Coordinates of C-alpha atoms in Angstrom, one line a residue:
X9 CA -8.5 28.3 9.5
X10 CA -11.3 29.0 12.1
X11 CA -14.4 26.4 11.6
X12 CA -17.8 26.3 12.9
X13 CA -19.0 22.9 13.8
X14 CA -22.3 21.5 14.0
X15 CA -23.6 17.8 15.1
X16 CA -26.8 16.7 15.5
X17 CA -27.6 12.8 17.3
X18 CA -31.5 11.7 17.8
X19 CA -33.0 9.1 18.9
X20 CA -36.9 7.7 18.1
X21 CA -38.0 5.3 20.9
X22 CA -40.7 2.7 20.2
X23 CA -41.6 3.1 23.8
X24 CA -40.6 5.3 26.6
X25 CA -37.5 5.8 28.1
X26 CA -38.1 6.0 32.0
X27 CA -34.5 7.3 33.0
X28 CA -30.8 7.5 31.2
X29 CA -27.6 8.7 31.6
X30 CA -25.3 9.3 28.7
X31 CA -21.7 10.5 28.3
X32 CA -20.9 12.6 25.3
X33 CA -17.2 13.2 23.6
X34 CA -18.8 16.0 21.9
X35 CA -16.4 19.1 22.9
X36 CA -13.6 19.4 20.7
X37 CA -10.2 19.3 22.3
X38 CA -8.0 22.2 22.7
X39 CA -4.5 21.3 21.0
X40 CA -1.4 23.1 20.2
X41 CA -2.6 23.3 17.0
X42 CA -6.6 24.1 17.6
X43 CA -8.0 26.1 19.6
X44 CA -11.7 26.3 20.8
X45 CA -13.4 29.5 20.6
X46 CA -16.6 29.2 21.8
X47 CA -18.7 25.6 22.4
X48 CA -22.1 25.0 23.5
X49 CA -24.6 22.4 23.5
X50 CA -28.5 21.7 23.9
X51 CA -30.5 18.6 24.3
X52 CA -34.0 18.2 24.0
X53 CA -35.9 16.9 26.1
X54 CA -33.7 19.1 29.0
X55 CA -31.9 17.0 31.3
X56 CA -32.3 16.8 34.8
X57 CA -28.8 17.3 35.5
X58 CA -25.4 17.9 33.4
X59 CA -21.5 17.6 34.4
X60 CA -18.6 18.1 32.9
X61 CA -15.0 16.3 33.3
X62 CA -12.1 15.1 31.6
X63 CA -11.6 11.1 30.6
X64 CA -8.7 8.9 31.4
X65 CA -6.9 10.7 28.2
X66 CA -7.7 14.0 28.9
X67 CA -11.0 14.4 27.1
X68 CA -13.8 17.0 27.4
X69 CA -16.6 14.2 28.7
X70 CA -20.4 15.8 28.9
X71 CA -22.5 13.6 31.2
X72 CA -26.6 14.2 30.6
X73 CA -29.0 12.6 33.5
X74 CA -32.6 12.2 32.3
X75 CA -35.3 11.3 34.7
X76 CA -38.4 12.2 32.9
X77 CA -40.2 9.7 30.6
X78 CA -39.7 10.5 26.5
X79 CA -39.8 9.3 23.3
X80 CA -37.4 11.5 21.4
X81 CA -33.9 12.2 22.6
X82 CA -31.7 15.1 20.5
X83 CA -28.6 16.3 21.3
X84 CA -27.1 19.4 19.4
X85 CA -23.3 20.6 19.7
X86 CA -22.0 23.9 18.1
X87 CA -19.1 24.7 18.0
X88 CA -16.3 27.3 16.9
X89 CA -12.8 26.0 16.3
X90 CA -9.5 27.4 14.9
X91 CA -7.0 25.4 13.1
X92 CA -3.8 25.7 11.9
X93 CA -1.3 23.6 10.2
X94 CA 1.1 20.8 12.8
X95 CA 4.8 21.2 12.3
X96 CA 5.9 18.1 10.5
X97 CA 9.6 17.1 10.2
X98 CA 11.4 15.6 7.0
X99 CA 11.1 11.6 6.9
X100 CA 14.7 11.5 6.6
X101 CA 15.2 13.3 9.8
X102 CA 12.8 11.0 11.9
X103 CA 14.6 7.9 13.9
X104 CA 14.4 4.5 12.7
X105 CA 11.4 2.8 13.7
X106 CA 13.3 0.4 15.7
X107 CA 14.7 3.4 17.9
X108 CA 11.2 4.5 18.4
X109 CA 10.1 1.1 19.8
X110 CA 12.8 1.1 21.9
X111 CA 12.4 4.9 23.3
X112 CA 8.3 4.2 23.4
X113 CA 9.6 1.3 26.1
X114 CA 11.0 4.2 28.3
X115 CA 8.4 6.7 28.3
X116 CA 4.7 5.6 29.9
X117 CA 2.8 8.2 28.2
X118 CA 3.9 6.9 24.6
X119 CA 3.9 3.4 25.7
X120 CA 0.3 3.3 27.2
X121 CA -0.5 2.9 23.2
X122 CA 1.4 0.3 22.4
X123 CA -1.1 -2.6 23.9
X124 CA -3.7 -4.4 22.8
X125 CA -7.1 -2.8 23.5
X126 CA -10.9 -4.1 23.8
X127 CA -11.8 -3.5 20.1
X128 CA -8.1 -4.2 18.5
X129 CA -7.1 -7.1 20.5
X130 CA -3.2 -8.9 18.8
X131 CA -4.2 -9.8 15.2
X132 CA -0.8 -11.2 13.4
X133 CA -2.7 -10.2 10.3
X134 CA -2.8 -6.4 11.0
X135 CA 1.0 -6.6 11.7
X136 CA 2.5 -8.8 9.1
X137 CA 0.7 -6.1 6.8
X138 CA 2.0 -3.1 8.1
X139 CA 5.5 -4.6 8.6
X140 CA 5.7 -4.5 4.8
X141 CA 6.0 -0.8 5.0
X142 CA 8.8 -0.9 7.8
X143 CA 12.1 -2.9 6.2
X144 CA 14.9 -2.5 8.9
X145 CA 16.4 0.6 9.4
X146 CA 13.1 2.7 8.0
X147 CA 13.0 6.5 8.9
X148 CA 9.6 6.1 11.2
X149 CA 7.9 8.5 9.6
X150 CA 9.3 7.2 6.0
X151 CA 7.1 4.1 7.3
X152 CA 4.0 5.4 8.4
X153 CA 3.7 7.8 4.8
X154 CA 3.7 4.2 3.2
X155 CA 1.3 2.6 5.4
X156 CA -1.1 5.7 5.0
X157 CA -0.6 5.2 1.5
X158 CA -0.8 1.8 1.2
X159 CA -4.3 1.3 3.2
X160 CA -6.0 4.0 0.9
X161 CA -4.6 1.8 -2.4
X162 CA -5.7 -1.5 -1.0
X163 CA -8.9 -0.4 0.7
X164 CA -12.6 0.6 -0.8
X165 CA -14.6 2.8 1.0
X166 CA -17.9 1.7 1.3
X167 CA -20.8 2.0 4.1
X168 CA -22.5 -0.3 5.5
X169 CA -20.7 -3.1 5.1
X170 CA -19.3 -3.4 8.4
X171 CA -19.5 -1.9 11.9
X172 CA -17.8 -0.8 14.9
X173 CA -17.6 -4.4 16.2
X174 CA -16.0 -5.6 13.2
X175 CA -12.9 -7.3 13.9
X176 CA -9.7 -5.9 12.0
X177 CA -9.0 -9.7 10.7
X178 CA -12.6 -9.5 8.8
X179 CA -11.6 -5.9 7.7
X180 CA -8.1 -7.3 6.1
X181 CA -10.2 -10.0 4.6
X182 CA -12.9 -7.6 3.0
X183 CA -10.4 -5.3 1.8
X184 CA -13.6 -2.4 2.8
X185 CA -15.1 -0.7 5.3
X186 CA -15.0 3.6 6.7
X187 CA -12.7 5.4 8.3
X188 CA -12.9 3.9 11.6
X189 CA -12.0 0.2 9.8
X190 CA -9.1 1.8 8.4
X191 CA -8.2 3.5 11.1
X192 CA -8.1 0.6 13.6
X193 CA -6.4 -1.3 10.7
X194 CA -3.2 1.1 11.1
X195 CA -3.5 1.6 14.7
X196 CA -4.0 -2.3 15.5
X197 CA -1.0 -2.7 12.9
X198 CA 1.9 -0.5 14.2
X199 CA 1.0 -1.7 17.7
X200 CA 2.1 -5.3 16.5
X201 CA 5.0 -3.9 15.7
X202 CA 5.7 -1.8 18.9
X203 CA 4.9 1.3 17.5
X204 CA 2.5 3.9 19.4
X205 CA -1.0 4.5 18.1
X206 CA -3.8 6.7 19.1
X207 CA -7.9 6.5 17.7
X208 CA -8.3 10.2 16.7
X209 CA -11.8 10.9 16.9
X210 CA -13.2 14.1 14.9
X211 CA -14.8 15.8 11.7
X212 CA -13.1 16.2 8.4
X213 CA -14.7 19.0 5.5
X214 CA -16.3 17.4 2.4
X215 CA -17.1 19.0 -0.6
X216 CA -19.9 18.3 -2.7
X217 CA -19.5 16.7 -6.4
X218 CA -18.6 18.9 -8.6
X219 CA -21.8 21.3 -10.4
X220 CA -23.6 20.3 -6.6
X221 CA -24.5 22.3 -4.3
X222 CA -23.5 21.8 -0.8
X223 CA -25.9 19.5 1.7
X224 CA -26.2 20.7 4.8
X225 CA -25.8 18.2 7.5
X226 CA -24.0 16.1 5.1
X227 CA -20.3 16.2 6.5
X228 CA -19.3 13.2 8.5
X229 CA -17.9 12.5 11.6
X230 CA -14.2 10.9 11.3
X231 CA -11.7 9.0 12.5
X232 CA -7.8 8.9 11.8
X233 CA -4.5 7.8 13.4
X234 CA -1.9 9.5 15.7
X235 CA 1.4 8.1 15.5
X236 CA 4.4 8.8 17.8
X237 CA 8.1 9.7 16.6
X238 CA 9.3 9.9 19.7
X239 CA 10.6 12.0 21.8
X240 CA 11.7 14.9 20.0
X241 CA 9.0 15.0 17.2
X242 CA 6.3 13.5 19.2
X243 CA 2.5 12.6 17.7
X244 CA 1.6 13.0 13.9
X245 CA -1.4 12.8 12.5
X246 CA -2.2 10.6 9.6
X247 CA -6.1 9.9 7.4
X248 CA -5.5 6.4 6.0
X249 CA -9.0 7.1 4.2
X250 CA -7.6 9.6 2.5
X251 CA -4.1 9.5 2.0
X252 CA -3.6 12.4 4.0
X253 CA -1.3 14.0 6.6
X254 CA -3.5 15.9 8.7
X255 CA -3.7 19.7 8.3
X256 CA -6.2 21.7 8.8
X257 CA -9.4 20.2 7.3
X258 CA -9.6 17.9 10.4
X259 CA -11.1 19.2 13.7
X260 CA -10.5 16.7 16.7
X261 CA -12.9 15.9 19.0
X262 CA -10.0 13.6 21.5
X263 CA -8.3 10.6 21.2
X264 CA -7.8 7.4 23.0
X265 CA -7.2 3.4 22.4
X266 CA -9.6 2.8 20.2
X267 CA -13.9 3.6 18.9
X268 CA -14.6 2.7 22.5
X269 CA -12.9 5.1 24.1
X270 CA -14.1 8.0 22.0
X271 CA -17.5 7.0 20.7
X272 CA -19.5 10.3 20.5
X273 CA -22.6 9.0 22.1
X274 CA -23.0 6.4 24.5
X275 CA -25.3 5.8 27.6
X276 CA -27.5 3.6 29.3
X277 CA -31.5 3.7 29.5
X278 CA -34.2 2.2 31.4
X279 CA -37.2 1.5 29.1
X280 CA -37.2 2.8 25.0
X281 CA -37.2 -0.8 23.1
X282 CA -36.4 -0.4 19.3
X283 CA -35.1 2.7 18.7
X284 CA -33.8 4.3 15.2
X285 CA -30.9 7.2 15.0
X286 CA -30.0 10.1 13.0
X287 CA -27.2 11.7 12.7
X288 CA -25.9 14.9 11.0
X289 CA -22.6 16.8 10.7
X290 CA -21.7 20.2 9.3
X291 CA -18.3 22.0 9.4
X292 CA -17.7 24.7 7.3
X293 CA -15.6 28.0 7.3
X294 CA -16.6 30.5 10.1
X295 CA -16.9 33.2 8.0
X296 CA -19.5 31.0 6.1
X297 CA -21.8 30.7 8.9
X298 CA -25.5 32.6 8.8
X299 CA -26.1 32.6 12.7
X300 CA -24.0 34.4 15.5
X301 CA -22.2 32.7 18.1
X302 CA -23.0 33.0 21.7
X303 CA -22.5 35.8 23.2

């Protein structure tokens, strides 16, 4: 499946911003299983200077360096991405999820996600519920379909009822939240447990209500887990919010330890005061799409 991807962030200053810097994880990642065709990106009011690098993780990073004064700040990335399904092996043929504690141990890159990070600190909580779904002897990917499952049954989705700062504890109390709650849920919960977990940062297609035409703009930006099987099967990918192993409906931007490591947007200004933000996503089918892409 090739997609065409479209995010829009703004920003309305109540006064001016004299200088910023900002760092985007706006390009999607290329993958064994996506591959980005074209990318570009435009910001209004132009910057003064942009670079481009790779994060601790190995994440396309944008940095923007403003030194003009403004009161509007828009950023714009398109891009064109093709998807296609991951290999999955059977549950029954994936080790026990003791073995894959014991392997992560052994290998740096898998065990780099087992530790606590800045937003999903220890929290006994998280792990006593996602030990539920791992009795001994559990085929690790047996465990992880019934976590998936599990938050999506015990969990409402609802907005605005928490944010990025919200502790997991407060999450497991509230039994609601968005994707990113749910998805530090699971990651802070097979961490407890030994288990490796990556913050998978990227878009997911929505479809309008049935009879309703589709919104533009009004696809979201998303988050879900990666989950290591060790070493012969490796990462999977798994949306708690939806029940889902990932396929190819999800376009990923990068991944890393938590929401701080990937937030789309962040930066630091001089001046601005109150500010408010908008922000609008759009992914739908190339073929779909009514301009051309760069040539």
């Amino acid at each position: 499946m090739i997609w065409r991807v479209r995010h829009t962030t703004g920003y309305r200053y109540a006064r001016p911003v004299d200088l910023a810097s900002h760092m985007l994880h706006l390009t999607p990642r290329d993958l064994a299983w996506q591959r980005v065709l074209w990318h570009r990106l435009r910001c209004t009011p132009e910057p003064a200077r942009i670079s481009h690098s790779r994060d601790h993780f190995g994440n396309p990073v944008t940095w923007l360096f403003m030194e003009q004064p403004h009161d509007t700040f828009e950023v714009v990335t398109e891009a064109e991405v093709e998807v296609v399904p991951q290999p999955l092996p059977r549950a029954a043929d994936t080790l026990r999820w003791e073995a894959v504690v014991q392997a992560a141990r052994r290998d740096p890159a898998a065990a780099e996600f087992t530790f606590p990070s800045p937003l999903l600190p220890e929290t006994p909580g998280a792990t006593a519920y996602a030990a539920a779904c791992f009795p001994p002897g559990q085929p690790v990917l047996a465990g992880l379909l019934a976590l998936n499952g599990r938050v999506h049954r015990d969990f409402l989705f609802r907005g605005g009822v928490t944010s990025i700062s919200t502790p997991v504890s407060e999450v497991l109390a509230r039994r609601e939240g968005v994707c990113q709650d749910f998805t530090h849920l699971m990651v802070c919960g097979l961490r407890g447990l030994g288990l490796p977990a990556r913050y998978m940062s990227g878009y997911i297609r929505t479809r309008p209500p049935p009879g309703e035409a589709r919104r533009i703009g009004a696809d979201q930006s998303h988050a879900w887990v990666a989950a290591w099987l060790g070493g012969e099967h490796g990462w999977v990918d798994l949306d708690p919010t939806n029940d889902l192993l990932v396929s190819t409906e999800h376009v990923a931007l990068g991944w890393g330890r938590d929401f701080g490591d990937v937030s789309p947007l962040r930066g630091i200004i001089l001046g601005g005061g109150r500010h408010s933000l908008h922000v609008g996503v759009d992914l739908r089918p190339a073929a779909d799409a009514v301009d051309d892409p760069p040539s």
